[in-house]
mmCIF file of C-alpha atoms and ligand atoms in Angstrom:
data_model
loop_
_atom_site.group_PDB
_atom_site.id
_atom_site.type_symbol
_atom_site.label_atom_id
_atom_site.label_comp_id
_atom_site.label_asym_id
_atom_site.label_seq_id
_atom_site.Cartn_x
_atom_site.Cartn_y
_atom_site.Cartn_z
ATOM 1 C CA MET A 260 89.276 65.074 46.484
ATOM 2 C CA GLY A 261 91.168 66.600 43.584
ATOM 3 C CA ALA A 262 93.484 64.730 41.232
ATOM 4 C CA ILE A 263 93.595 61.599 43.361
ATOM 5 C CA ALA A 264 89.796 61.449 43.512
ATOM 6 C CA ILE A 265 89.637 61.779 39.720
ATOM 7 C CA ASP A 266 92.085 58.870 39.395
ATOM 8 C CA LYS A 267 90.099 56.712 41.794
ATOM 9 C CA THR A 268 86.498 57.658 41.042
ATOM 10 C CA GLY A 269 86.439 59.917 37.971
ATOM 11 C CA ASN A 270 84.971 62.676 40.158
ATOM 12 C CA PRO A 271 87.094 65.479 41.708
ATOM 13 C CA LEU A 272 84.664 65.737 44.627
ATOM 14 C CA PRO A 273 83.034 62.380 45.433
ATOM 15 C CA GLN A 274 79.759 62.484 47.353
ATOM 16 C CA GLU A 275 81.302 60.790 50.393
ATOM 17 C CA THR A 276 83.845 63.622 50.656
ATOM 18 C CA ILE A 277 81.074 66.232 50.650
ATOM 19 C CA GLU A 278 79.239 64.233 53.298
ATOM 20 C CA ALA A 279 82.356 63.978 55.462
ATOM 21 C CA CYS A 280 82.655 67.786 55.301
ATOM 22 C CA PHE A 281 78.983 68.267 56.170
ATOM 23 C CA ASN A 282 79.583 66.194 59.308
ATOM 24 C CA CYS A 283 82.259 68.616 60.575
ATOM 25 C CA ASP A 284 82.326 72.009 62.242
ATOM 26 C CA ALA A 285 85.229 73.048 60.066
ATOM 27 C CA VAL A 286 87.463 71.698 57.323
ATOM 28 C CA LEU A 287 91.239 72.114 57.083
ATOM 29 C CA PHE A 288 92.103 71.888 53.430
ATOM 30 C CA GLY A 289 95.512 71.048 51.921
ATOM 31 C CA ALA A 290 96.086 72.238 48.386
ATOM 32 C CA ILE A 291 94.708 71.327 45.003
ATOM 33 C CA GLY A 292 95.948 70.972 41.418
ATOM 34 C CA HIS A 293 98.107 68.585 39.414
ATOM 35 C CA PRO A 294 100.493 69.490 36.575
ATOM 36 C CA LYS A 295 99.057 66.818 34.302
ATOM 37 C CA TYR A 296 95.930 68.999 33.943
ATOM 38 C CA ASP A 297 97.656 72.378 33.695
ATOM 39 C CA ASN A 298 98.505 72.283 30.011
ATOM 40 C CA ASN A 299 95.596 70.216 28.900
ATOM 41 C CA PRO A 300 92.767 72.613 28.050
ATOM 42 C CA ALA A 301 90.761 69.694 26.654
ATOM 43 C CA ALA A 302 90.527 67.934 30.044
ATOM 44 C CA LYS A 303 86.838 67.676 30.860
ATOM 45 C CA VAL A 304 87.350 67.025 34.555
ATOM 46 C CA ARG A 305 89.901 69.014 36.562
ATOM 47 C CA PRO A 306 91.000 68.835 40.217
ATOM 48 C CA GLU A 307 90.152 72.521 40.822
ATOM 49 C CA GLN A 308 86.488 71.822 40.018
ATOM 50 C CA GLY A 309 86.408 69.817 43.246
ATOM 51 C CA LEU A 310 87.401 72.848 45.304
ATOM 52 C CA LEU A 311 84.943 75.105 43.487
ATOM 53 C CA GLN A 312 82.142 72.577 44.034
ATOM 54 C CA LEU A 313 83.050 72.265 47.703
ATOM 55 C CA ARG A 314 83.011 76.061 48.135
ATOM 56 C CA LYS A 315 79.587 76.116 46.513
ATOM 57 C CA ALA A 316 78.256 73.119 48.473
ATOM 58 C CA LEU A 317 79.327 74.645 51.805
ATOM 59 C CA GLN A 318 78.171 78.119 50.619
ATOM 60 C CA LEU A 319 81.551 79.613 51.455
ATOM 61 C CA PHE A 320 80.893 83.055 50.062
ATOM 62 C CA ALA A 321 83.552 84.932 52.053
ATOM 63 C CA ASN A 322 87.227 84.164 51.656
ATOM 64 C CA ILE A 323 89.347 86.040 54.169
ATOM 65 C CA ARG A 324 93.066 86.380 53.450
ATOM 66 C CA PRO A 325 95.194 88.277 55.970
ATOM 67 C CA VAL A 326 98.408 89.771 54.606
ATOM 68 C CA ASN A 327 101.222 90.778 56.923
ATOM 69 C CA THR A 328 104.984 90.679 56.906
ATOM 70 C CA TYR A 329 107.685 89.335 59.228
ATOM 71 C CA THR A 330 110.647 91.651 59.813
ATOM 72 C CA ALA A 331 112.987 88.633 59.617
ATOM 73 C CA LEU A 332 111.744 87.958 56.072
ATOM 74 C CA HIS A 333 111.733 91.471 54.645
ATOM 75 C CA HIS A 334 114.862 90.679 52.649
ATOM 76 C CA LEU A 335 112.955 88.004 50.697
ATOM 77 C CA SER A 336 110.503 90.438 49.203
ATOM 78 C CA PRO A 337 111.449 92.225 45.985
ATOM 79 C CA LEU A 338 110.117 95.356 47.703
ATOM 80 C CA LYS A 339 112.240 97.663 49.834
ATOM 81 C CA ALA A 340 111.987 96.973 53.587
ATOM 82 C CA LYS A 341 110.727 100.499 54.298
ATOM 83 C CA LEU A 342 107.618 99.745 52.201
ATOM 84 C CA LEU A 343 106.942 96.533 54.128
ATOM 85 C CA GLN A 344 107.087 97.814 57.692
ATOM 86 C CA ASP A 345 103.587 97.870 59.228
ATOM 87 C CA VAL A 346 101.887 96.187 56.292
ATOM 88 C CA ASP A 347 98.774 94.608 57.756
ATOM 89 C CA PHE A 348 95.679 94.198 55.666
ATOM 90 C CA VAL A 349 92.960 91.636 55.129
ATOM 91 C CA ILE A 350 91.436 90.727 51.798
ATOM 92 C CA PHE A 351 87.727 89.862 51.774
ATOM 93 C CA ARG A 352 87.302 87.982 48.523
ATOM 94 C CA GLU A 353 83.808 86.952 47.337
ATOM 95 C CA LEU A 354 84.088 83.217 46.683
ATOM 96 C CA THR A 355 80.951 81.697 45.216
ATOM 97 C CA GLY A 356 79.933 84.107 42.469
ATOM 98 C CA GLY A 357 81.232 86.091 39.531
ATOM 99 C CA ILE A 358 83.034 84.733 36.524
ATOM 100 C CA TYR A 359 84.073 81.576 38.371
ATOM 101 C CA PHE A 360 80.499 80.363 38.568
ATOM 102 C CA GLY A 361 78.748 82.011 35.609
ATOM 103 C CA ASN A 362 77.666 80.084 32.539
ATOM 104 C CA LYS A 363 80.597 78.711 30.577
ATOM 105 C CA TYR A 364 80.355 77.912 26.952
ATOM 106 C CA LEU A 365 82.530 76.739 24.088
ATOM 107 C CA SER A 366 80.911 76.859 20.663
ATOM 108 C CA GLU A 367 80.611 73.663 18.687
ATOM 109 C CA ASP A 368 83.290 74.755 16.211
ATOM 110 C CA ALA A 369 85.505 75.618 19.235
ATOM 111 C CA LEU A 370 86.107 79.109 17.813
ATOM 112 C CA THR A 371 84.245 81.051 20.506
ATOM 113 C CA ALA A 372 84.275 80.786 24.279
ATOM 114 C CA VAL A 373 82.194 82.652 26.857
ATOM 115 C CA ASP A 374 82.478 83.005 30.658
ATOM 116 C CA GLU A 375 79.646 84.994 32.171
ATOM 117 C CA CYS A 376 80.258 87.204 35.200
ATOM 118 C CA VAL A 377 77.098 87.475 37.291
ATOM 119 C CA TYR A 378 76.489 89.134 40.679
ATOM 120 C CA THR A 379 73.283 89.782 42.565
ATOM 121 C CA VAL A 380 72.733 92.512 45.152
ATOM 122 C CA SER A 381 72.327 89.949 47.925
ATOM 123 C CA GLU A 382 75.598 88.209 47.019
ATOM 124 C CA ILE A 383 77.430 91.522 47.232
ATOM 125 C CA GLU A 384 75.634 92.657 50.385
ATOM 126 C CA ARG A 385 76.420 89.595 52.474
ATOM 127 C CA ILE A 386 80.179 89.770 51.988
ATOM 128 C CA ALA A 387 80.276 93.580 52.119
ATOM 129 C CA ARG A 388 78.550 93.494 55.514
ATOM 130 C CA LEU A 389 81.105 91.021 56.835
ATOM 131 C CA ALA A 390 83.899 93.292 55.628
ATOM 132 C CA PHE A 391 82.355 96.377 57.297
ATOM 133 C CA GLN A 392 81.846 94.471 60.557
ATOM 134 C CA TYR A 393 85.464 93.399 60.428
ATOM 135 C CA ALA A 394 86.741 96.891 59.602
ATOM 136 C CA GLU A 395 85.048 98.383 62.663
ATOM 137 C CA LYS A 396 86.881 96.091 65.088
ATOM 138 C CA PRO A 397 88.967 98.221 67.461
ATOM 139 C CA GLU A 398 92.240 96.662 66.286
ATOM 140 C CA ARG A 399 91.599 97.634 62.669
ATOM 141 C CA LYS A 400 92.184 100.972 60.962
ATOM 142 C CA GLN A 401 88.450 101.546 60.234
ATOM 143 C CA LYS A 402 88.979 101.601 56.508
ATOM 144 C CA ILE A 403 87.652 99.618 53.541
ATOM 145 C CA THR A 404 88.960 99.692 49.990
ATOM 146 C CA LEU A 405 86.613 98.288 47.359
ATOM 147 C CA ILE A 406 88.551 96.993 44.374
ATOM 148 C CA ASP A 407 86.550 96.811 41.169
ATOM 149 C CA LYS A 408 86.540 97.785 37.514
ATOM 150 C CA ALA A 409 83.527 100.082 37.627
ATOM 151 C CA ASN A 410 84.803 102.102 34.654
ATOM 152 C CA VAL A 411 84.195 99.056 32.443
ATOM 153 C CA LEU A 412 82.095 96.339 34.099
ATOM 154 C CA GLU A 413 78.386 96.399 34.909
ATOM 155 C CA THR A 414 78.918 93.954 37.797
ATOM 156 C CA SER A 415 81.499 96.330 39.269
ATOM 157 C CA ARG A 416 79.056 99.220 39.085
ATOM 158 C CA LEU A 417 76.563 97.105 41.027
ATOM 159 C CA TRP A 418 79.266 96.355 43.617
ATOM 160 C CA ARG A 419 79.983 100.063 43.956
ATOM 161 C CA SER A 420 76.375 101.087 44.450
ATOM 162 C CA VAL A 421 75.705 98.319 47.001
ATOM 163 C CA VAL A 422 78.859 99.200 48.941
ATOM 164 C CA GLN A 423 78.016 102.927 48.837
ATOM 165 C CA ASN A 424 74.609 102.156 50.369
ATOM 166 C CA ILE A 425 76.074 100.032 53.145
ATOM 167 C CA ALA A 426 78.767 102.639 53.765
ATOM 168 C CA ASN A 427 75.996 105.068 54.826
ATOM 169 C CA GLU A 428 75.313 102.771 57.789
ATOM 170 C CA TYR A 429 78.969 102.939 58.833
ATOM 171 C CA PRO A 430 79.824 106.663 58.825
ATOM 172 C CA HIS A 431 82.898 106.051 61.005
ATOM 173 C CA ILE A 432 84.459 103.752 58.366
ATOM 174 C CA THR A 433 86.465 105.389 55.586
ATOM 175 C CA VAL A 434 85.596 103.829 52.246
ATOM 176 C CA GLU A 435 87.861 104.103 49.235
ATOM 177 C CA TYR A 436 87.263 102.817 45.731
ATOM 178 C CA LEU A 437 90.066 101.651 43.464
ATOM 179 C CA TYR A 438 90.037 100.219 39.978
ATOM 180 C CA VAL A 439 91.726 96.854 39.993
ATOM 181 C CA ASP A 440 94.521 97.876 37.630
ATOM 182 C CA ASN A 441 95.382 100.820 39.857
ATOM 183 C CA ALA A 442 95.036 98.610 42.953
ATOM 184 C CA ALA A 443 97.525 96.107 41.512
ATOM 185 C CA MET A 444 100.002 98.961 41.295
ATOM 186 C CA GLN A 445 99.210 100.440 44.731
ATOM 187 C CA ILE A 446 99.657 97.083 46.498
ATOM 188 C CA ILE A 447 103.274 97.159 45.396
ATOM 189 C CA GLN A 448 103.855 100.902 45.638
ATOM 190 C CA ASN A 449 102.238 101.660 48.978
ATOM 191 C CA PRO A 450 100.871 98.520 50.659
ATOM 192 C CA LYS A 451 100.573 100.171 54.099
ATOM 193 C CA GLN A 452 97.572 102.190 52.938
ATOM 194 C CA PHE A 453 95.295 99.129 52.996
ATOM 195 C CA ASP A 454 93.287 97.844 55.927
ATOM 196 C CA VAL A 455 90.276 95.836 54.766
ATOM 197 C CA VAL A 456 90.196 95.128 51.040
ATOM 198 C CA LEU A 457 86.851 94.040 49.624
ATOM 199 C CA THR A 458 86.599 92.565 46.156
ATOM 200 C CA GLU A 459 84.912 90.108 43.838
ATOM 201 C CA ASN A 460 86.030 86.557 43.162
ATOM 202 C CA MET A 461 88.451 86.864 40.233
ATOM 203 C CA PHE A 462 90.066 90.136 41.312
ATOM 204 C CA GLY A 463 90.514 88.673 44.806
ATOM 205 C CA ASP A 464 92.212 85.595 43.390
ATOM 206 C CA ILE A 465 94.704 87.710 41.476
ATOM 207 C CA ILE A 466 95.496 90.394 44.027
ATOM 208 C CA SER A 467 95.918 87.896 46.862
ATOM 209 C CA ASP A 468 98.718 86.115 44.988
ATOM 210 C CA GLU A 469 100.232 89.521 44.291
ATOM 211 C CA ALA A 470 99.948 90.461 47.963
ATOM 212 C CA SER A 471 101.796 87.299 49.013
ATOM 213 C CA VAL A 472 104.939 88.814 47.493
ATOM 214 C CA LEU A 473 104.908 91.319 50.350
ATOM 215 C CA SER A 474 105.264 88.609 52.971
ATOM 216 C CA GLY A 475 108.108 86.946 51.078
ATOM 217 C CA SER A 476 106.572 83.650 49.971
ATOM 218 C CA LEU A 477 103.258 82.350 48.704
ATOM 219 C CA GLY A 478 103.766 79.520 51.183
ATOM 220 C CA LEU A 479 103.158 81.770 54.189
ATOM 221 C CA LEU A 480 99.613 82.998 53.734
ATOM 222 C CA PRO A 481 96.527 81.345 55.228
ATOM 223 C CA SER A 482 92.863 81.858 54.458
ATOM 224 C CA ALA A 483 89.456 81.234 55.940
ATOM 225 C CA SER A 484 86.344 80.631 53.871
ATOM 226 C CA LEU A 485 83.112 81.294 55.702
ATOM 227 C CA GLY A 486 79.497 80.969 54.762
ATOM 228 C CA SER A 487 76.451 79.528 56.340
ATOM 229 C CA GLY A 488 77.921 77.219 58.953
ATOM 230 C CA ILE A 489 80.905 75.033 58.163
ATOM 231 C CA GLY A 490 84.157 76.949 57.715
ATOM 232 C CA LEU A 491 86.942 75.859 55.379
ATOM 233 C CA PHE A 492 90.524 76.840 56.079
ATOM 234 C CA GLU A 493 93.277 76.598 53.500
ATOM 235 C CA PRO A 494 96.584 78.148 52.555
ATOM 236 C CA ILE A 495 96.236 80.507 49.596
ATOM 237 C CA HIS A 496 98.780 78.554 47.563
ATOM 238 C CA GLY A 497 97.945 75.729 45.183
ATOM 239 C CA SER A 498 99.653 72.349 45.123
ATOM 240 C CA TYR A 499 103.454 72.162 44.931
ATOM 241 C CA THR A 500 103.909 68.825 43.223
ATOM 242 C CA GLN A 501 107.631 69.327 42.567
ATOM 243 C CA ALA A 502 108.023 69.016 46.345
ATOM 244 C CA ALA A 503 106.029 65.788 46.667
ATOM 245 C CA GLY A 504 107.786 63.288 48.939
ATOM 246 C CA LYS A 505 110.726 65.635 49.616
ATOM 247 C CA ASP A 506 109.489 67.122 52.895
ATOM 248 C CA ILE A 507 110.409 70.649 51.725
ATOM 249 C CA ALA A 508 107.113 72.491 51.209
ATOM 250 C CA ASN A 509 106.484 75.486 53.445
ATOM 251 C CA PRO A 510 103.961 74.416 56.093
ATOM 252 C CA VAL A 511 103.320 77.920 57.461
ATOM 253 C CA GLY A 512 100.320 78.788 55.252
ATOM 254 C CA SER A 513 98.631 75.573 56.391
ATOM 255 C CA ILE A 514 99.559 75.995 60.052
ATOM 256 C CA LEU A 515 98.266 79.576 60.096
ATOM 257 C CA SER A 516 95.081 78.315 58.409
ATOM 258 C CA ALA A 517 94.702 75.947 61.366
ATOM 259 C CA ALA A 518 95.075 79.001 63.650
ATOM 260 C CA MET A 519 92.223 80.700 61.784
ATOM 261 C CA LEU A 520 90.214 77.486 62.239
ATOM 262 C CA LEU A 521 90.812 77.649 65.997
ATOM 263 C CA ASP A 522 89.634 81.264 66.028
ATOM 264 C CA TYR A 523 86.523 80.153 64.177
ATOM 265 C CA LEU A 524 85.889 77.581 66.925
ATOM 266 C CA GLN A 525 86.260 80.423 69.477
ATOM 267 C CA LEU A 526 89.573 78.955 70.714
ATOM 268 C CA HIS A 527 91.288 82.337 70.555
ATOM 269 C CA ASN A 528 94.105 81.659 73.045
ATOM 270 C CA GLU A 529 94.991 78.456 71.243
ATOM 271 C CA ALA A 530 94.931 80.275 67.898
ATOM 272 C CA GLN A 531 97.276 82.924 69.270
ATOM 273 C CA LEU A 532 99.626 80.247 70.577
ATOM 274 C CA VAL A 533 99.831 78.729 67.088
ATOM 275 C CA ARG A 534 100.596 82.157 65.616
ATOM 276 C CA ASP A 535 103.222 82.791 68.295
ATOM 277 C CA ALA A 536 104.783 79.408 67.512
ATOM 278 C CA VAL A 537 105.017 80.245 63.819
ATOM 279 C CA ALA A 538 106.485 83.686 64.541
ATOM 280 C CA TRP A 539 109.020 82.015 66.834
ATOM 281 C CA THR A 540 110.140 79.553 64.122
ATOM 282 C CA ILE A 541 110.538 82.394 61.646
ATOM 283 C CA ASP A 542 112.412 84.650 64.092
ATOM 284 C CA ASN A 543 114.791 81.777 64.848
ATOM 285 C CA LYS A 544 115.266 80.994 61.170
ATOM 286 C CA PHE A 545 113.601 77.575 61.254
ATOM 287 C CA VAL A 546 112.395 78.086 57.727
ATOM 288 C CA SER A 547 111.710 75.951 54.687
ATOM 289 C CA LYS A 548 113.564 75.864 51.394
ATOM 290 C CA ASP A 549 111.474 78.542 49.644
ATOM 291 C CA ILE A 550 112.624 80.980 52.347
ATOM 292 C CA ASP A 551 116.258 79.923 52.694
ATOM 293 C CA ALA A 552 117.612 77.633 49.971
ATOM 294 C CA ILE A 553 120.808 76.854 51.907
ATOM 295 C CA ASN A 554 120.043 76.739 55.635
ATOM 296 C CA PHE A 555 116.583 75.283 55.445
ATOM 297 C CA TYR A 556 114.689 72.844 57.644
ATOM 298 C CA PHE A 557 112.412 70.022 56.584
ATOM 299 C CA THR A 558 108.669 70.625 56.611
ATOM 300 C CA SER A 559 108.191 67.981 59.280
ATOM 301 C CA THR A 560 110.877 69.543 61.524
ATOM 302 C CA ILE A 561 109.127 72.904 61.368
ATOM 303 C CA GLY A 562 105.849 71.151 62.148
ATOM 304 C CA ASP A 563 107.420 69.374 65.147
ATOM 305 C CA LEU A 564 108.849 72.650 66.404
ATOM 306 C CA VAL A 565 105.491 74.349 66.238
ATOM 307 C CA ALA A 566 103.909 71.387 68.036
ATOM 308 C CA ASP A 567 106.628 71.422 70.745
ATOM 309 C CA PHE A 568 106.233 75.139 71.259
ATOM 310 C CA ILE A 569 102.501 74.658 71.741
ATOM 311 C CA ALA A 570 102.892 71.571 73.957
ATOM 312 C CA ASN A 571 105.335 73.485 76.176
ATOM 313 C CA ASN A 572 102.952 76.390 76.225
ATOM 314 C CA ASN A 573 105.663 78.713 75.055
ATOM 315 C CA THR A 574 108.010 78.317 78.016
ATOM 316 C CA SER A 575 111.303 79.909 77.171
ATOM 317 C CA SER A 576 113.504 77.162 78.704
ATOM 318 C CA ALA A 577 111.862 74.515 76.530
ATOM 319 C CA ASN A 578 112.318 76.786 73.557
ATOM 320 C CA ALA A 579 115.986 77.333 74.306
ATOM 321 C CA GLN A 580 116.559 73.579 74.478
ATOM 322 C CA ASN A 581 114.645 73.159 71.277
ATOM 323 C CA ILE A 582 116.747 75.710 69.491
ATOM 324 C CA GLU A 583 119.968 73.933 70.472
ATOM 325 C CA TRP A 584 118.646 70.536 69.603
ATOM 326 C CA ARG A 585 117.063 71.578 66.328
ATOM 327 C CA LYS A 586 120.125 73.512 65.223
ATOM 328 C CA SER A 587 122.070 70.262 65.636
ATOM 329 C CA THR A 588 119.658 68.555 63.230
ATOM 330 C CA ILE A 589 120.107 71.180 60.534
ATOM 331 C CA ILE A 590 120.181 69.646 57.083
HETATM 332 C C1 LIG B 825 92.819 80.098 45.232
HETATM 333 C C2 LIG B 825 93.182 79.181 44.081
HETATM 334 C C3 LIG B 825 91.901 78.612 43.483
HETATM 335 C C4 LIG B 825 91.065 79.771 42.969
HETATM 336 C C5 LIG B 825 92.125 77.566 42.390
HETATM 337 C C6 LIG B 825 92.964 76.417 42.890
HETATM 338 C C7 LIG B 825 90.834 77.086 41.800
HETATM 339 O O1 LIG B 825 93.937 79.866 43.144
HETATM 340 O O2 LIG B 825 92.176 79.614 46.181
HETATM 341 O O3 LIG B 825 93.176 81.267 45.157
HETATM 342 O O4 LIG B 825 91.270 80.247 41.835
HETATM 343 O O5 LIG B 825 90.192 80.231 43.701
HETATM 344 MG MG1 LIG B 826 94.475 81.821 43.692
#
């Protein structure tokens, strides 16, 4: 799917790709987008449409984006380390509604364009309930922040009233409401305050890229998209075509997406092992070029290391050998 599918078939999401996805329990997705479409507003067909159609076809209404930081990478963030310690929040982004999927229209004289933002109560309820259920897990801080623009937008006011109603069923959960402009500021100023962040499609797209700055690189963050059966797991970043063929892209967002996929399949120990493997590569500075432009490792080396760590079931002797051997292969 995406640009290559447009080149081959004219369609960013060919029917056989949708069918292949429908025959799976879960889909691990790479990244989408191609620069040849970025500055061509006249393009009628775009790679991203494939992803949007796939989200719609699989009814993936909930996009879950965990944001945390690694102490070893605090120096990469433009924020001070003291602001980053203990940052651990999860964005619940609505994924199949709002301005992304409303009617789009360009007038015949091309002087007026319209994108409608539409939400129904049931669309808001289903993701809000997932967020509340998640927030009440014992390991969470029992707090939800709804990000909206209720001072301006009718859809946001609907979000607020639906969330207020559901909040009555969860008296033990603290619910806060933030306007998106204020939230954009707070994510940078005091990111520790967040636990579960609930928001609509477009705001979630924007604040999740912003939140990736906390972890140090957009290449690190995974996501899970859930709906009515088949889950889709993808890094939050788009395509990185400048890296094509160079073996330098950061694989961590994708690998952690695979960990979320394992969790989805109830393989929780395996998922944890993948996360431990990633943490181990980062702690030992086996990082890609976006993280360390001088002492970096190739994407495939990091992938092999993660695979070795998992195959050896995290035995420290195997890891020690790996470290020595891998350090000798440093680029
Ligand atoms: C994301 C991406 C997509 C989105 C693009 C590629 C259509 O930015 O998953 O955040 O806007 O949803
Ligand atoms: Mg995005």
